[in-house]
Amino acid sequence: MKTIRFLLAVSCISSISLLTLADENDPRQWIGHDRTRPLPAVVDPGYASTQDQPGKAPADAIVLFDGSDLSKWVAVNGEPTRWIIKDGAMECVPGSGYIRTLQCFGDAQVHVEFASPAKPEGSSQGRGNSGFFFGGTRYEIQVLDSYNNKTYADGSCASIYNQYPPLVNASRPPGQWQSYDILWTAPRFEADGKLRSPAHITLFHNGVLVHHNVELLGDTGWVTRGPYRAHPEKLPISIQDHGNPVRFRNIWVRELGKTGRPEFYLADKVLDGFAGKYEVNRDWVVDVTRRDGNLFFRWAGEEFLVFATSPNRFFAKTTDVQVEFKQEGDDTYAYFSVGEDGGMRAKKLK
Ligand code: MG
């Protein structure tokens, strides 16, 4: 009996460790109707938009635009954008450039609504052109006025530009609000830059399925197509300025999978401002440096590449080290910590 108990205990331990290794949602990890299986989190689903009123995002979504402000959006270089808000929608100001989110996203469910200019002008790619991008500005889902407006198939509204036309053209007339509901699977790359797994997109245009988990061939682009260029799993979402005053509203994201800490993509100018020498005491100076667009600091003989988890707080992915920068009067301070809160306060040398 003792032996049996022991064996049971061992098998429990091994199944627990298997659980942590495998997908915890895999039904093979559980017996049928297992009363110990965790219940799903309760999420208020919000409600859908009408033509007159924007809807409400699910409670666990990150709202990127609710009609009130552009605080989650910047120009591609991280500076303030010149896009405007009018009647609860954000509108592309032709010539002002693309916009992107300050926060970076990997795999995600995304909802966005857009409206082409009510008075259609131009033709083919010149009418109501914008674009919704993942991976910074690498992968474009085309936004276009495709209502009675002929253009090449892989550049029409809801196409994955220069790769996949939508299965059907579910466009509404210009001026009316339309929606994209997107499932984005980010590509993964090996440390040496080789593609490990490609990006995938599922897209509903106005509720109609137009892409069913299609595999992207690489970067989208005019005339040229692909190949993949290695990049971090999480990058900003961007919207295109293609010279047409396309409007957007009710934009939200639900991050999928193991998301880790939020990551932000800050302006070079902001990161440059943090670089310098920080004095912990007379014998200990920590170097904060910039290289290849990234921020590093050197601690105990090790150099750490750090990622922004807010506009002034950074963390490393290899060791639990953090640094938070604070402006106090005329001085900048860095608070370095390892493994636990409460660390070293260091003043930036001028
Ligand atoms: Mg476009």
XYZ file of C-alpha atoms and ligand atoms in Angstrom:
351
model
C 0.000 0.000 0.000
C 2.804 2.331 0.942
C 4.509 1.598 -2.355
C 1.314 2.370 -4.248
C 0.891 5.648 -2.383
C 4.477 6.528 -3.112
C 4.003 5.746 -6.790
C 0.857 7.850 -6.881
C 2.708 10.728 -5.274
C 5.500 10.462 -7.803
C 3.069 10.314 -10.698
C 1.286 13.390 -9.305
C 4.556 15.265 -9.127
C 5.516 14.256 -12.635
C 2.113 15.221 -14.015
C 2.376 18.579 -12.242
C 5.759 19.235 -13.785
C 4.369 18.112 -17.157
C 1.539 20.582 -16.666
C 3.902 23.458 -16.178
C 5.784 22.413 -19.296
C 2.746 21.751 -21.470
C -0.185 23.975 -22.399
C -2.381 24.077 -19.299
C -5.438 24.386 -21.507
C -4.676 21.095 -23.295
C -7.666 18.813 -22.441
C -5.316 15.810 -22.238
C -3.868 17.387 -19.100
C -7.206 17.014 -17.296
C -9.748 14.281 -16.602
C -13.294 14.936 -17.851
C -15.264 17.497 -15.813
C -12.295 17.900 -13.451
C -13.601 19.970 -10.541
C -10.082 21.252 -9.784
C -9.646 22.693 -13.276
C -9.421 26.500 -13.022
C -12.540 28.383 -14.102
C -12.187 31.005 -16.832
C -11.776 34.589 -15.664
C -14.989 36.616 -15.780
C -14.803 39.362 -18.420
C -17.477 41.960 -19.105
C -17.642 41.686 -22.920
C -18.659 45.315 -23.506
C -20.912 45.927 -26.495
C -20.708 46.416 -30.242
C -20.749 49.748 -32.079
C -23.563 51.148 -34.155
C -23.072 53.629 -36.990
C -23.948 56.429 -34.547
C -22.203 55.236 -31.391
C -18.870 53.536 -30.800
C -19.101 50.345 -28.739
C -17.314 49.437 -25.535
C -14.233 47.212 -25.330
C -14.166 43.998 -23.288
C -13.062 44.692 -19.718
C -9.698 42.948 -20.120
C -8.722 44.820 -23.297
C -6.130 47.549 -23.557
C -8.055 50.462 -25.055
C -5.889 52.207 -27.627
C -8.444 54.823 -28.638
C -11.861 55.560 -27.140
C -12.465 58.897 -28.840
C -11.066 61.073 -26.097
C -7.303 61.373 -26.600
C -4.268 60.231 -28.577
C -2.112 59.454 -25.533
C -1.483 55.861 -26.673
C -0.261 57.000 -30.113
C 2.846 58.764 -31.370
C 4.538 59.469 -34.690
C 6.792 56.616 -35.823
C 9.867 58.345 -34.336
C 8.127 58.527 -30.954
C 7.384 62.265 -31.136
C 3.814 63.612 -30.764
C 1.610 62.942 -33.810
C -0.184 65.612 -35.852
C -3.245 63.428 -36.438
C -6.365 65.056 -35.012
C -9.482 64.081 -33.087
C -12.784 65.178 -34.613
C -16.251 64.108 -33.427
C -14.848 61.255 -31.326
C -12.746 59.809 -34.161
C -9.085 60.185 -34.924
C -8.324 61.367 -38.396
C -5.247 61.115 -40.576
C -3.894 64.531 -41.497
C -2.401 63.975 -44.964
C 1.355 64.508 -44.908
C 1.672 64.084 -41.140
C 3.099 60.563 -41.373
C 2.209 57.184 -39.931
C 1.280 56.803 -36.284
C 2.143 53.952 -33.968
C 1.301 52.762 -30.482
C 3.706 53.591 -27.692
C 3.188 50.066 -26.359
C 4.450 46.952 -28.161
C 2.311 43.888 -28.827
C 2.936 40.253 -29.733
C 0.084 37.790 -30.376
C -3.200 39.612 -29.997
C -6.887 39.986 -30.744
C -7.429 43.469 -32.149
C -10.554 45.472 -32.935
C -10.439 48.652 -35.016
C -13.077 50.673 -36.856
C -12.488 52.966 -39.799
C -14.419 55.151 -42.223
C -13.350 56.303 -45.671
C -14.025 59.959 -46.520
C -17.788 60.354 -47.128
C -17.165 62.138 -50.423
C -15.111 59.663 -52.435
C -12.202 61.211 -54.276
C -9.566 59.541 -56.412
C -9.678 56.003 -57.730
C -8.003 52.630 -57.252
C -5.273 52.952 -54.556
C -5.904 56.696 -54.317
C -9.328 56.394 -52.654
C -9.562 56.202 -48.860
C -6.168 54.536 -48.550
C -4.669 53.841 -45.138
C -3.428 50.652 -43.518
C -3.323 48.818 -40.239
C 0.119 47.379 -39.469
C 1.604 44.824 -37.108
C 5.299 44.468 -36.355
C 5.906 48.206 -36.468
C 5.317 49.012 -40.142
C 6.155 45.581 -41.539
C 2.832 43.777 -42.061
C -0.088 45.726 -43.553
C -3.760 44.919 -43.609
C -4.949 47.300 -46.295
C -7.529 49.963 -45.507
C -9.120 51.304 -48.696
C -12.452 52.527 -50.009
C -13.227 49.384 -52.027
C -16.931 50.190 -52.458
C -17.400 50.408 -56.233
C -13.698 51.157 -56.585
C -11.699 48.695 -58.644
C -8.044 48.074 -57.869
C -5.686 45.085 -57.942
C -6.967 42.197 -55.816
C -4.114 42.021 -53.327
C -4.371 45.755 -52.656
C -8.126 45.989 -52.053
C -9.703 46.720 -48.698
C -8.939 43.978 -46.126
C -6.185 42.479 -48.290
C -2.919 41.500 -46.678
C -1.124 43.871 -48.926
C 0.651 42.342 -51.937
C 0.006 38.835 -50.537
C -3.625 37.829 -49.986
C -6.827 39.388 -51.367
C -9.730 39.052 -48.918
C -11.982 36.008 -49.520
C -14.854 38.423 -50.271
C -15.315 42.182 -50.570
C -17.452 43.020 -47.510
C -16.982 46.791 -47.823
C -19.537 49.349 -46.703
C -20.103 52.615 -48.616
C -17.717 55.522 -47.996
C -18.459 57.534 -44.859
C -19.885 54.528 -43.013
C -18.088 52.893 -40.109
C -16.497 49.520 -40.852
C -14.692 47.119 -38.543
C -11.728 44.772 -38.538
C -11.508 42.011 -35.955
C -8.050 40.548 -36.212
C -6.198 37.605 -34.716
C -2.500 38.294 -35.046
C 0.167 35.662 -34.486
C 3.586 37.291 -34.464
C 6.460 35.605 -36.267
C 9.280 34.176 -34.146
C 12.958 34.313 -34.953
C 15.968 32.359 -33.713
C 18.793 34.230 -32.005
C 20.762 34.151 -35.277
C 17.859 35.869 -37.077
C 16.496 32.785 -38.915
C 12.713 32.493 -39.087
C 11.422 29.949 -36.542
C 7.686 30.389 -37.285
C 5.906 32.770 -39.694
C 3.207 35.321 -38.875
C -0.475 34.356 -39.259
C -3.593 36.477 -39.627
C -7.284 35.753 -39.238
C -9.470 38.719 -40.186
C -13.171 39.516 -40.020
C -14.221 42.539 -42.088
C -17.555 43.880 -40.853
C -18.045 40.515 -39.158
C -17.401 38.537 -42.353
C -14.429 36.151 -42.406
C -11.961 37.302 -45.070
C -8.710 35.581 -43.973
C -8.597 32.255 -42.157
C -5.256 31.919 -40.392
C -3.212 32.699 -43.500
C 0.563 32.456 -43.338
C 2.420 35.646 -44.224
C 5.317 35.374 -46.665
C 7.257 38.150 -44.944
C 7.051 41.935 -44.977
C 4.236 43.389 -47.058
C 5.119 46.197 -49.400
C 4.375 47.926 -52.659
C 5.971 46.105 -55.626
C 8.364 44.116 -53.444
C 7.240 41.282 -51.193
C 9.051 39.866 -48.163
C 11.326 38.359 -47.079
C 11.132 38.306 -43.297
C 13.573 40.530 -41.430
C 14.224 39.416 -37.849
C 12.626 41.564 -35.166
C 11.425 41.313 -31.555
C 8.190 39.383 -30.981
C 6.532 42.491 -29.564
C 6.455 45.670 -31.646
C 4.057 48.612 -32.015
C 0.869 48.579 -34.081
C 0.850 51.336 -36.730
C -1.648 53.147 -38.947
C -0.751 54.502 -42.365
C -0.884 58.034 -43.694
C -1.434 57.466 -47.414
C -2.603 60.998 -48.094
C -6.314 60.432 -47.428
C -8.206 61.717 -44.359
C -9.387 58.270 -43.190
C -10.989 58.212 -39.728
C -10.587 55.614 -36.949
C -12.434 54.873 -33.718
C -12.917 52.227 -31.003
C -9.494 50.569 -31.156
C -8.600 47.930 -28.594
C -6.228 45.001 -28.086
C -6.374 41.833 -26.025
C -2.933 40.315 -25.620
C -2.856 36.533 -26.070
C -0.669 33.836 -24.568
C 2.029 34.425 -22.008
C 2.494 38.135 -22.400
C 5.045 38.989 -19.708
C 5.468 42.593 -18.734
C 4.095 45.398 -20.896
C 6.760 46.729 -23.238
C 6.987 50.219 -24.665
C 8.854 51.551 -27.678
C 10.183 54.939 -26.641
C 11.520 57.757 -28.774
C 15.284 57.790 -29.404
C 15.370 61.240 -27.832
C 13.910 59.875 -24.572
C 16.390 56.970 -24.454
C 19.289 59.303 -25.300
C 18.248 61.430 -22.315
C 18.706 58.439 -19.946
C 22.206 57.528 -21.193
C 25.098 58.666 -19.043
C 27.103 57.893 -15.924
C 25.257 57.398 -12.647
C 27.100 57.664 -9.354
C 25.973 55.284 -6.588
C 28.892 56.439 -4.425
C 32.395 57.770 -5.001
C 33.729 54.306 -5.883
C 30.801 53.027 -7.901
C 29.576 54.532 -11.143
C 27.070 52.715 -13.345
C 27.239 53.283 -17.111
C 23.934 53.564 -18.993
C 24.647 53.363 -22.717
C 22.897 53.295 -26.106
C 23.655 50.847 -28.924
C 21.664 49.729 -32.002
C 18.661 51.696 -30.794
C 18.675 49.904 -27.412
C 19.496 50.884 -23.838
C 22.035 48.990 -21.717
C 23.473 49.288 -18.260
C 26.520 47.677 -16.725
C 26.134 46.195 -13.270
C 28.563 43.927 -11.378
C 30.650 43.379 -14.493
C 27.624 42.316 -16.582
C 25.985 44.326 -19.333
C 22.202 44.170 -19.437
C 19.998 44.979 -22.431
C 16.906 46.560 -20.885
C 13.349 46.973 -22.182
C 10.953 49.804 -21.308
C 7.963 48.697 -19.260
C 6.760 52.285 -18.825
C 8.067 55.620 -20.111
C 10.735 55.668 -17.349
C 11.116 52.107 -16.055
C 13.194 49.331 -17.644
C 13.860 45.643 -17.058
C 16.183 42.941 -18.394
C 14.914 39.583 -19.659
C 17.987 37.570 -18.656
C 18.147 38.491 -14.954
C 15.601 40.282 -12.776
C 17.335 43.625 -12.780
C 15.416 46.865 -13.121
C 16.156 50.531 -13.401
C 13.792 53.436 -12.949
C 14.743 56.973 -13.932
C 13.366 59.933 -12.037
C 13.750 63.642 -12.468
C 14.188 65.331 -9.087
C 14.603 69.079 -9.433
C 17.413 69.693 -11.920
C 18.909 66.243 -11.382
C 18.190 62.850 -12.903
C 18.384 59.801 -10.663
C 18.440 56.115 -11.528
C 17.115 53.538 -9.089
C 18.791 50.191 -9.804
C 17.435 47.018 -8.225
C 18.217 43.311 -8.455
C 15.716 40.593 -7.580
C 13.633 42.687 -5.194
C 12.353 46.209 -4.768
C 14.416 48.836 -3.044
C 17.775 49.268 -4.686
C 20.566 51.678 -5.303
C 19.892 55.334 -5.884
C 22.401 56.863 -8.274
C 22.702 60.457 -9.407
C 23.426 61.227 -13.037
C 26.756 62.973 -13.455
C 26.561 66.165 -15.484
Mg -2.490 51.240 -47.453
